[in-house]
Amino acid sequence: MMENPPTRNSRLLRWVNKSVRLFKPDAVHWCDGSKAESEALLAELVGRGAAIRLNPAKRPDSFLFRSDPRDVARMESRTFVCSQSADAAGPTNNLVEPEAMKARLERLMAGCMRGRTMFVIPFRMGPAGSPMSITGVQITDSPYVVVSMRIMAHVGRDVLRDLGERGFFVPCVHSVGRPLAPGETDSAWPCNPEETVIAHFPEERYIVSYGSGYGGNALLGKKCLALRIASVLGRDQGWLAEHMLILGVEAPSGEKTYVAAAFPSACGKTNFAMLVPPASMHGWKVTTVGDDIAWMRPGPAGELRAINPESGFFGVAPGTSVRTNPNAMAACSHGSLFTNVALTDDGDVWWEGMTDEPPAHLIDWQGHDWTPGCGRLAAHPNSRFTAPLSNCPCLDASACDPEGVPVAAILYGGRRMSDIPLVAQAFNWSHGVYLGATLGSEQTAAAEGRVGDLRRDPMAMLPFCGYNMADYLRHHFKFARRLAEPPPVFHVNWFRKGADGKFLWPGYGDNMRVLRWVVDRVHGRVGARESAFGLLPRYADFDWRGLDFPEGSWNELMSLDRDRLRLATLQHEELFLKFAEHLPRELTCERESLIARLY
Ligand code: OXD
Ligand code: MN
């Protein structure tokens, strides 16, 4: 079964052999990441009804998948950080002791790949030749995962070559948890929702995911490796793994400024990362380095440098249109995979918000006939496109630079209907960490949970931090001391509503006006006024060309409700109490000074 494995890395070979003994697959396939390999798998998936080839005239090289309706999002209640101690995992992670989890997994996973092929996917997160890149190897019994990983990470023969005989890699095990009896026909989306477990072993840098085939639960390079395990590596090695997009802002003068921004899931990160500035802001341009994850370290001159470890976009489809994000639409115009969107009669995809008028007839994400007004959504709210970075028309020229890009500003943002102004600059790094640590957002469909609830999501990392969240916040202070000068930090909120319940800020391309103020602040070209919440722009500090935005609306958008802010400090305290003695002292001081500013 293991004839001619394409590696001599003994740790890798031992682990693959052990997996074969335990999972008992019918065959083992070492992936080479080639187009031919992916095409063959896709043809097989289409052949047995597990994927639909989209109309090549409309969407070349693209495929539609429909998941089991019970397997549609990340499952945070089934996601575990299996550290040696409760203190190491911290109060915001689900903890099961490593030995107990391993025993449970061994029971669950005995023979779990029977009747299936076990794929071995060597992959690299990050650009070729980058000192910041990390190698992973994923074992999976899902061909959907293989074809998706090929877009989201770099998969190729060079990964094993570069790994050599002793190189470091993160082993990632994945099974959909549905072994096949002899002669049993497979379902289109095998999964095992009752038994789903996504387990991380931070001390061992090891990941096991069982039972789900969807997104972050199954494409283990993304949230599991590039955030949860990478955050632990970052802590130990002096860098940061963040849930941040990275974009470049080009001024008409040609000056380039990179910005990294953290937003909780489904707050429009992909739209912001690919923003198209209004034509009236002549000559301003935005380029994309990444839309979800940033790995950041100090560069040789003490500057902050970042890479996007991913090779693709796994974007939320609904709401994406040529109006809201033409670059994302172009990115998924070919060579892309779609999951849980609707199928049009002419073999293309559709989702809510793609066009103002829905088509007269569709097949919905569950495979049923759909007509406008039938009362059901055509696409699942967390339906996705998986598209290669290289398809993106606004991809930054340095997106794959092995040295990364220099980051000049950091943004934190949440989805807040009330109380938080459009933009504020933190007084300094310490205040910036406070703003990030107390980030809150109203819930969306990217994970299980009640839509609309406000959840505190420190640094947008609540579901993605692989260790004690308070120690992670402490790490931000330690990290900044290694920089020549920590970058300025900003807080943004595109989602504030007025008394009439309508959004006060147009958002999308007009967020360029906020970015321009941020960039002008970075370069010391524009002023700000001090407030209790932070440094705020004045109306006259914004570039208003092409937008009629009355000063009265601006005042509403930027207003501070001192009573609500006072109340918020109590919620901050509630969060901090959870962190107990791990809470960095700086954050207690920041809270005290915020309270002082509010009275
Ligand atoms: C994502 C998420 O899919 O944050 O990026 O949930
Ligand atoms: Mn994300």
XYZ file of C-alpha atoms and ligand atoms in Angstrom:
606
model
C 0.000 0.000 0.000
C 2.923 2.326 0.639
C 4.930 1.558 -2.458
C 7.353 4.284 -3.454
C 6.273 7.056 -1.111
C 7.613 10.345 -2.538
C 9.491 11.286 0.630
C 12.219 10.021 2.922
C 11.120 12.140 5.845
C 11.036 9.455 8.510
C 8.599 11.233 10.817
C 6.204 11.710 7.928
C 6.522 8.081 6.810
C 5.993 6.766 10.335
C 2.910 8.920 10.779
C 1.401 7.964 7.399
C 2.035 4.272 8.080
C 0.458 4.521 11.508
C -2.548 6.294 9.977
C -2.986 3.521 7.409
C -2.938 0.908 10.187
C -5.477 2.802 12.248
C -7.855 4.163 9.587
C -7.688 1.146 7.249
C -8.262 2.945 3.910
C -8.606 0.884 0.719
C -5.825 2.888 -0.948
C -3.286 5.633 -0.284
C -2.755 8.495 -2.700
C 0.119 10.965 -2.280
C -1.078 14.224 -3.826
C 1.215 16.099 -6.183
C -1.030 19.156 -6.483
C -1.125 18.952 -10.264
C -4.007 20.192 -12.366
C -4.356 16.713 -13.848
C -4.777 15.220 -10.379
C -7.427 17.750 -9.458
C -9.240 17.287 -12.780
C -9.328 13.521 -12.353
C -10.770 13.825 -8.842
C -13.342 16.361 -9.958
C -14.363 14.156 -12.899
C -14.866 11.277 -10.499
C -16.896 13.458 -8.106
C -19.077 14.655 -10.996
C -19.448 11.067 -12.196
C -20.949 9.937 -8.929
C -23.128 13.006 -8.416
C -21.074 14.575 -5.625
C -20.231 17.684 -7.685
C -21.738 19.527 -10.627
C -19.597 20.865 -13.439
C -20.757 24.416 -14.124
C -21.397 25.600 -17.660
C -17.893 26.060 -19.116
C -19.120 28.932 -21.282
C -20.276 30.802 -18.183
C -17.905 29.599 -15.460
C -14.972 27.646 -16.904
C -13.215 25.048 -14.764
C -15.670 25.529 -11.919
C -17.752 23.159 -9.827
C -20.667 23.250 -7.431
C -20.879 21.163 -4.261
C -23.843 20.761 -1.928
C -23.067 19.815 1.618
C -25.167 17.804 3.999
C -27.530 20.407 5.531
C -26.161 19.481 8.963
C -22.620 20.353 7.908
C -22.670 23.993 6.821
C -20.340 26.002 9.077
C -17.482 25.866 11.537
C -18.539 24.104 14.721
C -17.057 25.966 17.625
C -18.737 23.827 20.270
C -16.934 20.809 18.716
C -13.573 22.571 18.454
C -11.054 21.742 21.168
C -7.681 22.997 22.299
C -6.155 19.956 23.994
C -3.401 21.495 26.087
C -1.639 19.833 28.967
C -3.297 22.210 31.429
C -6.490 24.232 31.678
C -4.358 27.327 32.211
C -2.610 26.790 28.891
C -5.880 26.563 26.928
C -7.438 29.425 28.869
C -11.038 30.240 29.685
C -12.260 30.845 26.114
C -11.304 27.480 24.600
C -12.988 24.099 24.944
C -10.498 21.890 26.699
C -10.166 18.120 26.792
C -6.933 16.662 28.144
C -4.713 15.450 25.320
C -4.579 11.840 26.465
C -8.353 11.672 26.930
C -8.936 13.239 23.514
C -6.491 10.867 21.853
C -8.206 7.863 23.411
C -11.574 9.155 22.220
C -10.235 9.785 18.708
C -8.597 6.409 18.524
C -11.923 4.779 19.301
C -13.826 6.978 16.880
C -11.337 6.691 14.077
C -10.522 2.991 14.089
C -11.246 1.879 10.533
C -12.855 5.236 9.684
C -11.498 5.274 6.107
C -12.664 1.780 5.144
C -13.873 1.724 1.559
C -12.178 5.049 0.843
C -8.882 6.384 -0.426
C -6.606 8.102 2.057
C -5.056 11.164 0.434
C -1.798 12.589 1.740
C -1.557 16.298 0.912
C 1.809 17.966 1.501
C 1.175 21.717 1.572
C 2.914 24.963 2.302
C 1.277 27.954 3.932
C 3.041 31.098 2.722
C 5.158 32.131 -0.256
C 7.898 29.942 -1.720
C 11.246 30.607 -0.095
C 9.802 32.663 2.747
C 11.327 32.259 6.208
C 7.773 32.820 7.472
C 6.187 29.916 5.551
C 5.187 26.680 7.302
C 4.751 23.182 5.919
C 1.792 21.013 6.768
C 0.740 17.577 5.649
C -2.950 16.753 5.660
C -4.292 13.248 5.566
C -7.895 13.152 4.410
C -10.497 10.793 2.992
C -12.367 13.651 1.277
C -11.579 14.351 -2.384
C -13.466 17.676 -1.945
C -10.834 18.622 0.617
C -8.046 17.656 -1.799
C -9.355 19.877 -4.602
C -10.078 22.716 -2.165
C -6.672 22.530 -0.447
C -5.042 22.832 -3.853
C -6.620 26.298 -4.122
C -6.253 27.444 -0.514
C -2.649 26.338 0.065
C 0.369 25.602 -2.078
C 0.313 21.880 -2.850
C 3.085 20.423 -4.986
C 6.037 18.070 -5.235
C 8.354 20.893 -4.196
C 6.814 20.839 -0.697
C 8.209 17.354 0.038
C 11.468 18.213 -1.695
C 11.903 21.300 0.517
C 10.835 19.350 3.606
C 13.720 16.952 3.114
C 14.411 14.101 5.487
C 14.117 16.019 8.707
C 12.171 19.198 8.012
C 9.409 20.411 10.339
C 5.771 19.945 9.364
C 2.425 20.126 11.119
C 0.589 16.795 10.790
C -3.133 17.310 10.133
C -5.536 14.358 10.178
C -8.978 14.624 8.663
C -11.756 12.130 8.116
C -15.396 12.665 7.242
C -16.116 9.796 9.626
C -18.196 7.630 7.290
C -16.458 4.361 6.428
C -18.093 2.430 3.591
C -19.097 -1.197 3.901
C -18.231 -3.399 0.893
C -20.618 -2.520 -1.947
C -22.179 0.427 -0.069
C -22.779 3.494 -2.225
C -21.382 6.738 -0.940
C -23.549 9.768 -0.239
C -22.822 13.038 -2.051
C -21.487 14.683 1.121
C -20.490 12.083 3.679
C -20.107 13.444 7.189
C -20.795 12.486 10.776
C -22.302 15.520 12.539
C -23.183 13.656 15.744
C -19.542 12.783 16.361
C -17.759 15.813 14.929
C -14.563 16.755 16.764
C -11.918 19.267 15.702
C -8.991 18.771 18.058
C -5.756 20.752 18.327
C -2.742 19.569 20.270
C -0.747 22.772 20.658
C 2.256 21.312 22.484
C 2.703 18.703 19.752
C 1.632 21.046 16.908
C -0.858 18.431 15.751
C -4.429 18.598 14.419
C -7.165 15.964 14.141
C -10.534 16.734 12.608
C -13.290 14.129 12.399
C -16.848 14.130 11.141
C -17.163 17.368 9.133
C -16.230 18.093 5.534
C -16.963 21.831 5.602
C -14.595 24.801 5.321
C -12.575 25.605 8.411
C -13.479 22.236 9.955
C -11.889 20.343 7.082
C -9.407 22.549 5.179
C -6.963 22.243 8.024
C -4.345 24.664 6.677
C -6.688 27.586 7.309
C -8.139 28.128 10.772
C -6.585 25.052 12.431
C -2.994 25.453 11.270
C -2.648 29.079 10.147
C -4.416 30.459 13.222
C -4.748 28.048 16.150
C -1.445 26.181 15.841
C 0.364 29.173 14.287
C -0.683 31.423 17.192
C 1.101 28.992 19.529
C 4.176 28.887 17.284
C 4.080 32.696 17.195
C 3.994 32.875 20.977
C 6.986 30.535 21.285
C 8.983 32.051 18.423
C 8.176 35.761 18.784
C 5.703 36.464 15.996
C 1.969 36.954 15.513
C -0.641 34.855 13.688
C -3.685 37.057 13.256
C -7.216 36.838 11.833
C -6.406 39.811 9.594
C -6.683 40.799 5.973
C -3.774 42.664 4.423
C -4.243 45.362 1.816
C -2.102 47.955 0.083
C -3.223 51.557 -0.353
C -1.661 53.352 -3.276
C -1.824 57.160 -3.265
C -1.944 59.137 -6.509
C 1.745 59.941 -5.893
C 2.538 56.211 -6.064
C 3.214 56.027 -2.308
C 2.296 52.569 -0.998
C 1.014 51.919 2.520
C 0.055 48.470 3.787
C -2.676 48.002 6.359
C -3.670 44.834 8.262
C -7.201 44.595 9.615
C -8.952 42.192 11.987
C -12.705 41.712 11.798
C -14.785 38.890 13.249
C -16.066 36.312 10.757
C -18.454 37.500 8.044
C -17.994 41.234 8.629
C -17.084 41.822 4.983
C -13.325 41.222 5.228
C -13.124 40.030 1.618
C -14.988 43.126 0.412
C -12.698 45.422 2.368
C -9.572 43.586 1.230
C -10.606 44.100 -2.425
C -12.130 47.543 -2.081
C -12.645 49.616 -5.219
C -12.248 53.307 -4.331
C -14.819 55.741 -5.727
C -13.708 57.116 -9.098
C -14.067 60.600 -7.602
C -11.025 59.881 -5.377
C -8.825 60.194 -8.408
C -5.742 58.013 -8.375
C -6.283 56.195 -5.047
C -6.024 52.431 -5.423
C -6.326 49.374 -3.194
C -4.470 46.120 -3.788
C -4.997 42.824 -1.983
C -2.416 40.712 -0.185
C -4.890 38.532 1.723
C -8.459 38.505 2.974
C -8.376 36.425 6.151
C -5.063 35.645 7.834
C -1.790 37.518 8.441
C 1.454 36.197 9.885
C 3.555 39.082 11.135
C 7.115 39.420 12.396
C 9.650 42.154 12.951
C 11.712 42.776 9.803
C 15.456 43.438 9.707
C 14.982 47.145 10.497
C 12.465 46.481 13.268
C 9.559 47.191 10.924
C 6.414 45.069 11.023
C 6.319 42.616 8.097
C 3.402 40.412 7.114
C 2.587 37.563 4.771
C -0.714 36.030 3.809
C -0.183 32.295 4.409
C -3.071 31.340 2.109
C -3.102 30.862 -1.670
C -6.835 31.346 -2.152
C -10.022 32.959 -0.942
C -12.726 31.043 0.892
C -15.248 33.850 0.716
C -18.841 34.123 1.878
C -20.890 34.195 -1.347
C -24.185 35.894 -0.393
C -23.973 39.650 -0.733
C -21.077 39.453 -3.203
C -21.900 41.163 -6.489
C -20.298 43.241 -9.225
C -21.482 46.259 -7.260
C -20.244 45.223 -3.783
C -17.084 43.399 -4.842
C -16.252 43.218 -8.565
C -12.786 41.860 -7.755
C -14.180 38.878 -5.853
C -16.629 38.265 -8.701
C -13.693 38.233 -11.123
C -11.683 36.000 -8.769
C -14.411 33.341 -8.828
C -15.250 33.754 -12.520
C -13.250 30.626 -13.399
C -11.198 27.864 -11.793
C -13.316 28.062 -8.635
C -15.345 25.815 -6.383
C -18.715 26.769 -4.954
C -20.354 25.202 -1.937
C -24.030 25.546 -1.023
C -24.910 28.250 -3.535
C -27.842 27.926 -5.983
C -27.629 26.559 -9.531
C -29.171 28.475 -12.438
C -30.997 26.816 -15.328
C -28.068 27.592 -17.611
C -25.558 25.897 -15.349
C -24.163 28.910 -13.503
C -24.306 29.877 -9.820
C -26.465 32.403 -7.998
C -26.808 33.628 -4.437
C -28.789 36.260 -2.598
C -27.430 39.691 -3.429
C -25.609 38.641 -6.602
C -28.210 40.466 -8.722
C -31.079 42.751 -7.740
C -33.546 40.533 -9.574
C -33.320 36.820 -8.781
C -33.617 34.415 -11.724
C -37.123 33.090 -12.345
C -36.063 29.547 -11.445
C -33.130 27.978 -9.602
C -32.097 24.759 -7.921
C -31.409 25.784 -4.342
C -28.447 24.781 -2.177
C -30.258 21.655 -1.080
C -31.055 20.553 -4.627
C -34.720 21.602 -4.648
C -36.601 23.711 -7.165
C -36.673 27.340 -6.158
C -38.673 30.307 -7.402
C -38.614 33.903 -6.119
C -41.056 34.331 -3.283
C -41.035 30.646 -2.303
C -39.997 31.705 1.191
C -36.659 29.901 1.256
C -33.124 31.130 0.689
C -31.643 29.920 -2.593
C -28.093 29.879 -1.191
C -27.118 29.037 2.375
C -26.083 32.231 4.274
C -22.641 30.673 4.827
C -22.277 29.400 1.258
C -18.804 29.957 -0.137
C -16.633 30.403 -3.176
C -13.142 28.953 -3.163
C -11.005 30.894 -5.632
C -7.260 31.121 -6.277
C -5.459 34.303 -5.193
C -3.963 34.512 -8.681
C -7.460 35.072 -10.151
C -7.840 38.340 -8.237
C -7.468 41.362 -10.547
C -6.329 43.625 -7.699
C -3.751 41.206 -6.281
C -0.830 43.196 -4.848
C 2.446 42.900 -6.753
C 4.177 41.859 -3.493
C 1.474 39.416 -2.372
C 3.876 36.490 -2.795
C 7.049 38.309 -1.722
C 8.917 35.898 0.575
C 9.880 38.828 2.823
C 6.246 39.891 3.205
C 5.009 43.468 3.068
C 5.689 46.251 5.591
C 2.542 46.939 7.628
C 2.126 50.599 8.612
C -1.230 50.444 10.419
C -3.501 47.955 12.148
C -7.286 48.151 12.157
C -9.760 46.409 14.445
C -13.423 46.411 13.548
C -16.698 44.820 14.532
C -20.291 44.800 13.448
C -21.883 47.299 15.823
C -25.270 48.824 15.156
C -24.898 51.455 17.857
C -22.378 53.095 20.191
C -19.080 52.861 18.266
C -18.013 55.668 15.867
C -16.956 55.056 12.273
C -13.252 55.344 13.027
C -10.961 56.208 15.919
C -7.201 56.035 16.327
C -5.815 54.516 19.504
C -3.626 56.820 21.600
C -0.783 54.308 21.448
C -0.083 50.566 21.083
C -1.291 49.762 24.591
C -4.616 51.510 23.962
C -4.735 49.749 20.587
C -4.402 46.353 22.252
C -7.237 47.400 24.587
C -9.469 48.316 21.639
C -8.631 44.990 19.986
C -9.059 43.013 23.220
C -12.525 44.442 23.846
C -13.708 44.031 20.252
C -17.330 43.005 20.020
C -19.505 42.016 17.110
C -23.078 41.104 16.427
C -23.247 37.434 15.404
C -23.630 36.239 11.799
C -23.962 32.860 10.115
C -20.260 31.923 9.756
C -20.435 29.821 12.911
C -23.206 28.246 14.938
C -24.873 30.598 17.405
C -27.754 33.062 17.616
C -27.604 35.634 14.841
C -27.726 39.156 16.304
C -26.186 38.459 19.741
C -23.248 40.661 20.673
C -20.228 38.557 21.317
C -16.920 39.789 22.669
C -14.319 38.620 20.210
C -10.858 39.787 21.293
C -8.784 40.663 18.215
C -11.421 38.676 16.206
C -9.480 35.639 17.492
C -11.955 34.170 19.977
C -12.566 31.009 17.913
C -9.013 30.882 16.557
C -6.567 31.411 19.401
C -4.734 28.167 20.169
C -3.822 29.084 23.742
C -4.873 31.196 26.695
C -6.437 34.344 25.248
C -5.056 36.478 28.072
C -1.522 35.207 27.396
C -2.129 35.935 23.732
C -2.996 39.548 24.606
C 0.120 39.698 26.761
C 2.108 38.442 23.776
C 1.018 41.556 21.845
C 2.813 43.751 24.382
C 5.909 41.585 24.313
C 5.890 41.526 20.517
C 5.663 45.326 20.205
C 8.853 45.712 22.239
C 10.697 43.958 19.394
C 9.548 46.548 16.865
C 11.478 49.754 16.217
C 8.152 51.563 16.454
C 4.772 49.875 16.885
C 2.376 50.888 14.094
C -0.628 53.099 14.845
C -3.821 51.182 15.634
C -7.358 52.142 14.612
C -10.874 50.965 15.429
C -13.514 50.993 12.687
C -17.231 50.253 12.506
C -19.028 50.288 9.143
C -22.307 49.079 10.618
C -23.687 51.902 12.751
C -27.391 52.568 12.286
C -29.334 55.808 12.745
C -32.571 56.352 14.642
C -34.455 55.324 11.476
C -32.768 51.887 11.559
C -30.799 52.557 8.370
C -27.029 52.235 8.068
C -25.451 55.668 8.539
C -22.366 54.924 6.459
C -22.501 53.773 2.808
C -19.555 51.389 3.334
C -17.978 49.342 0.516
C -15.964 51.635 -1.803
C -16.590 54.628 0.436
C -14.543 52.895 3.142
C -11.675 54.250 1.057
C -12.386 57.599 2.726
C -11.626 55.993 6.088
C -8.538 54.296 4.670
C -7.317 57.586 3.264
C -7.632 59.222 6.698
C -5.771 56.255 8.238
C -2.983 56.528 5.657
C -2.800 60.304 6.041
C -2.487 59.807 9.819
C 0.291 57.256 9.290
C 2.223 59.792 7.233
C 1.418 62.714 9.556
C -0.575 64.627 6.953
C -3.840 65.130 8.784
C -5.054 66.069 12.253
C -7.361 64.417 14.775
C -9.227 65.497 17.860
C -9.017 63.775 21.201
C -12.063 62.016 22.653
C -12.659 59.505 25.432
C -12.720 56.671 22.878
C -9.623 57.713 20.925
C -8.418 60.213 18.349
C -11.230 61.100 15.957
C -11.224 62.719 12.515
C -13.014 66.017 12.064
C -15.500 66.380 9.222
C -13.003 68.503 7.296
C -10.277 65.839 7.661
C -12.085 63.473 5.286
C -11.872 63.360 1.511
C -15.510 63.936 0.509
C -15.041 64.185 -3.254
C -17.993 62.568 -5.009
C -20.051 61.889 -1.865
C -22.708 64.153 -0.484
C -22.501 63.285 3.206
C -24.030 66.046 5.344
C -22.165 67.201 8.435
C -25.250 66.380 10.544
C -25.038 62.688 9.540
C -21.298 62.767 10.242
C -21.948 64.058 13.748
C -24.407 61.222 14.343
C -21.965 58.669 12.914
C -19.096 59.927 15.058
C -21.042 60.631 18.253
C -20.017 59.033 21.532
C -22.687 57.912 23.922
C -20.904 58.293 27.245
C -23.565 56.315 29.143
C -23.282 53.367 26.780
C -19.505 53.563 26.892
C -19.580 53.521 30.683
C -21.790 50.461 30.508
C -19.379 48.890 28.035
C -16.511 49.241 30.535
C -18.488 46.937 32.837
C -18.661 44.338 30.067
C -14.928 44.763 29.534
C -14.447 44.033 33.224
C -16.611 40.931 32.903
C -14.300 39.719 30.116
C -11.174 40.598 32.095
C -12.408 38.751 35.187
C -12.424 35.572 33.117
C -8.750 36.104 32.360
C -7.930 36.340 36.067
C -4.212 36.513 36.858
C -3.246 36.047 33.186
C -4.667 39.455 32.262
C -1.836 41.806 31.234
C -1.491 44.694 33.670
C -1.502 47.153 30.773
C -5.136 46.309 30.030
C -6.238 46.996 33.594
C -4.504 50.375 33.346
C -6.159 51.100 30.006
C -9.575 50.336 31.455
C -8.911 52.606 34.412
C -7.887 55.476 32.143
C -10.916 54.935 29.912
C -13.154 55.158 32.963
C -11.320 58.308 34.072
C -11.885 59.849 30.630
C -15.581 59.012 30.784
C -16.336 60.772 34.100
C -13.869 32.380 7.848
C -14.336 32.661 9.219
O -14.408 31.467 7.189
O -13.759 33.541 9.853
O -12.947 33.071 7.401
O -15.292 32.015 9.678
Mn -12.034 34.294 8.877
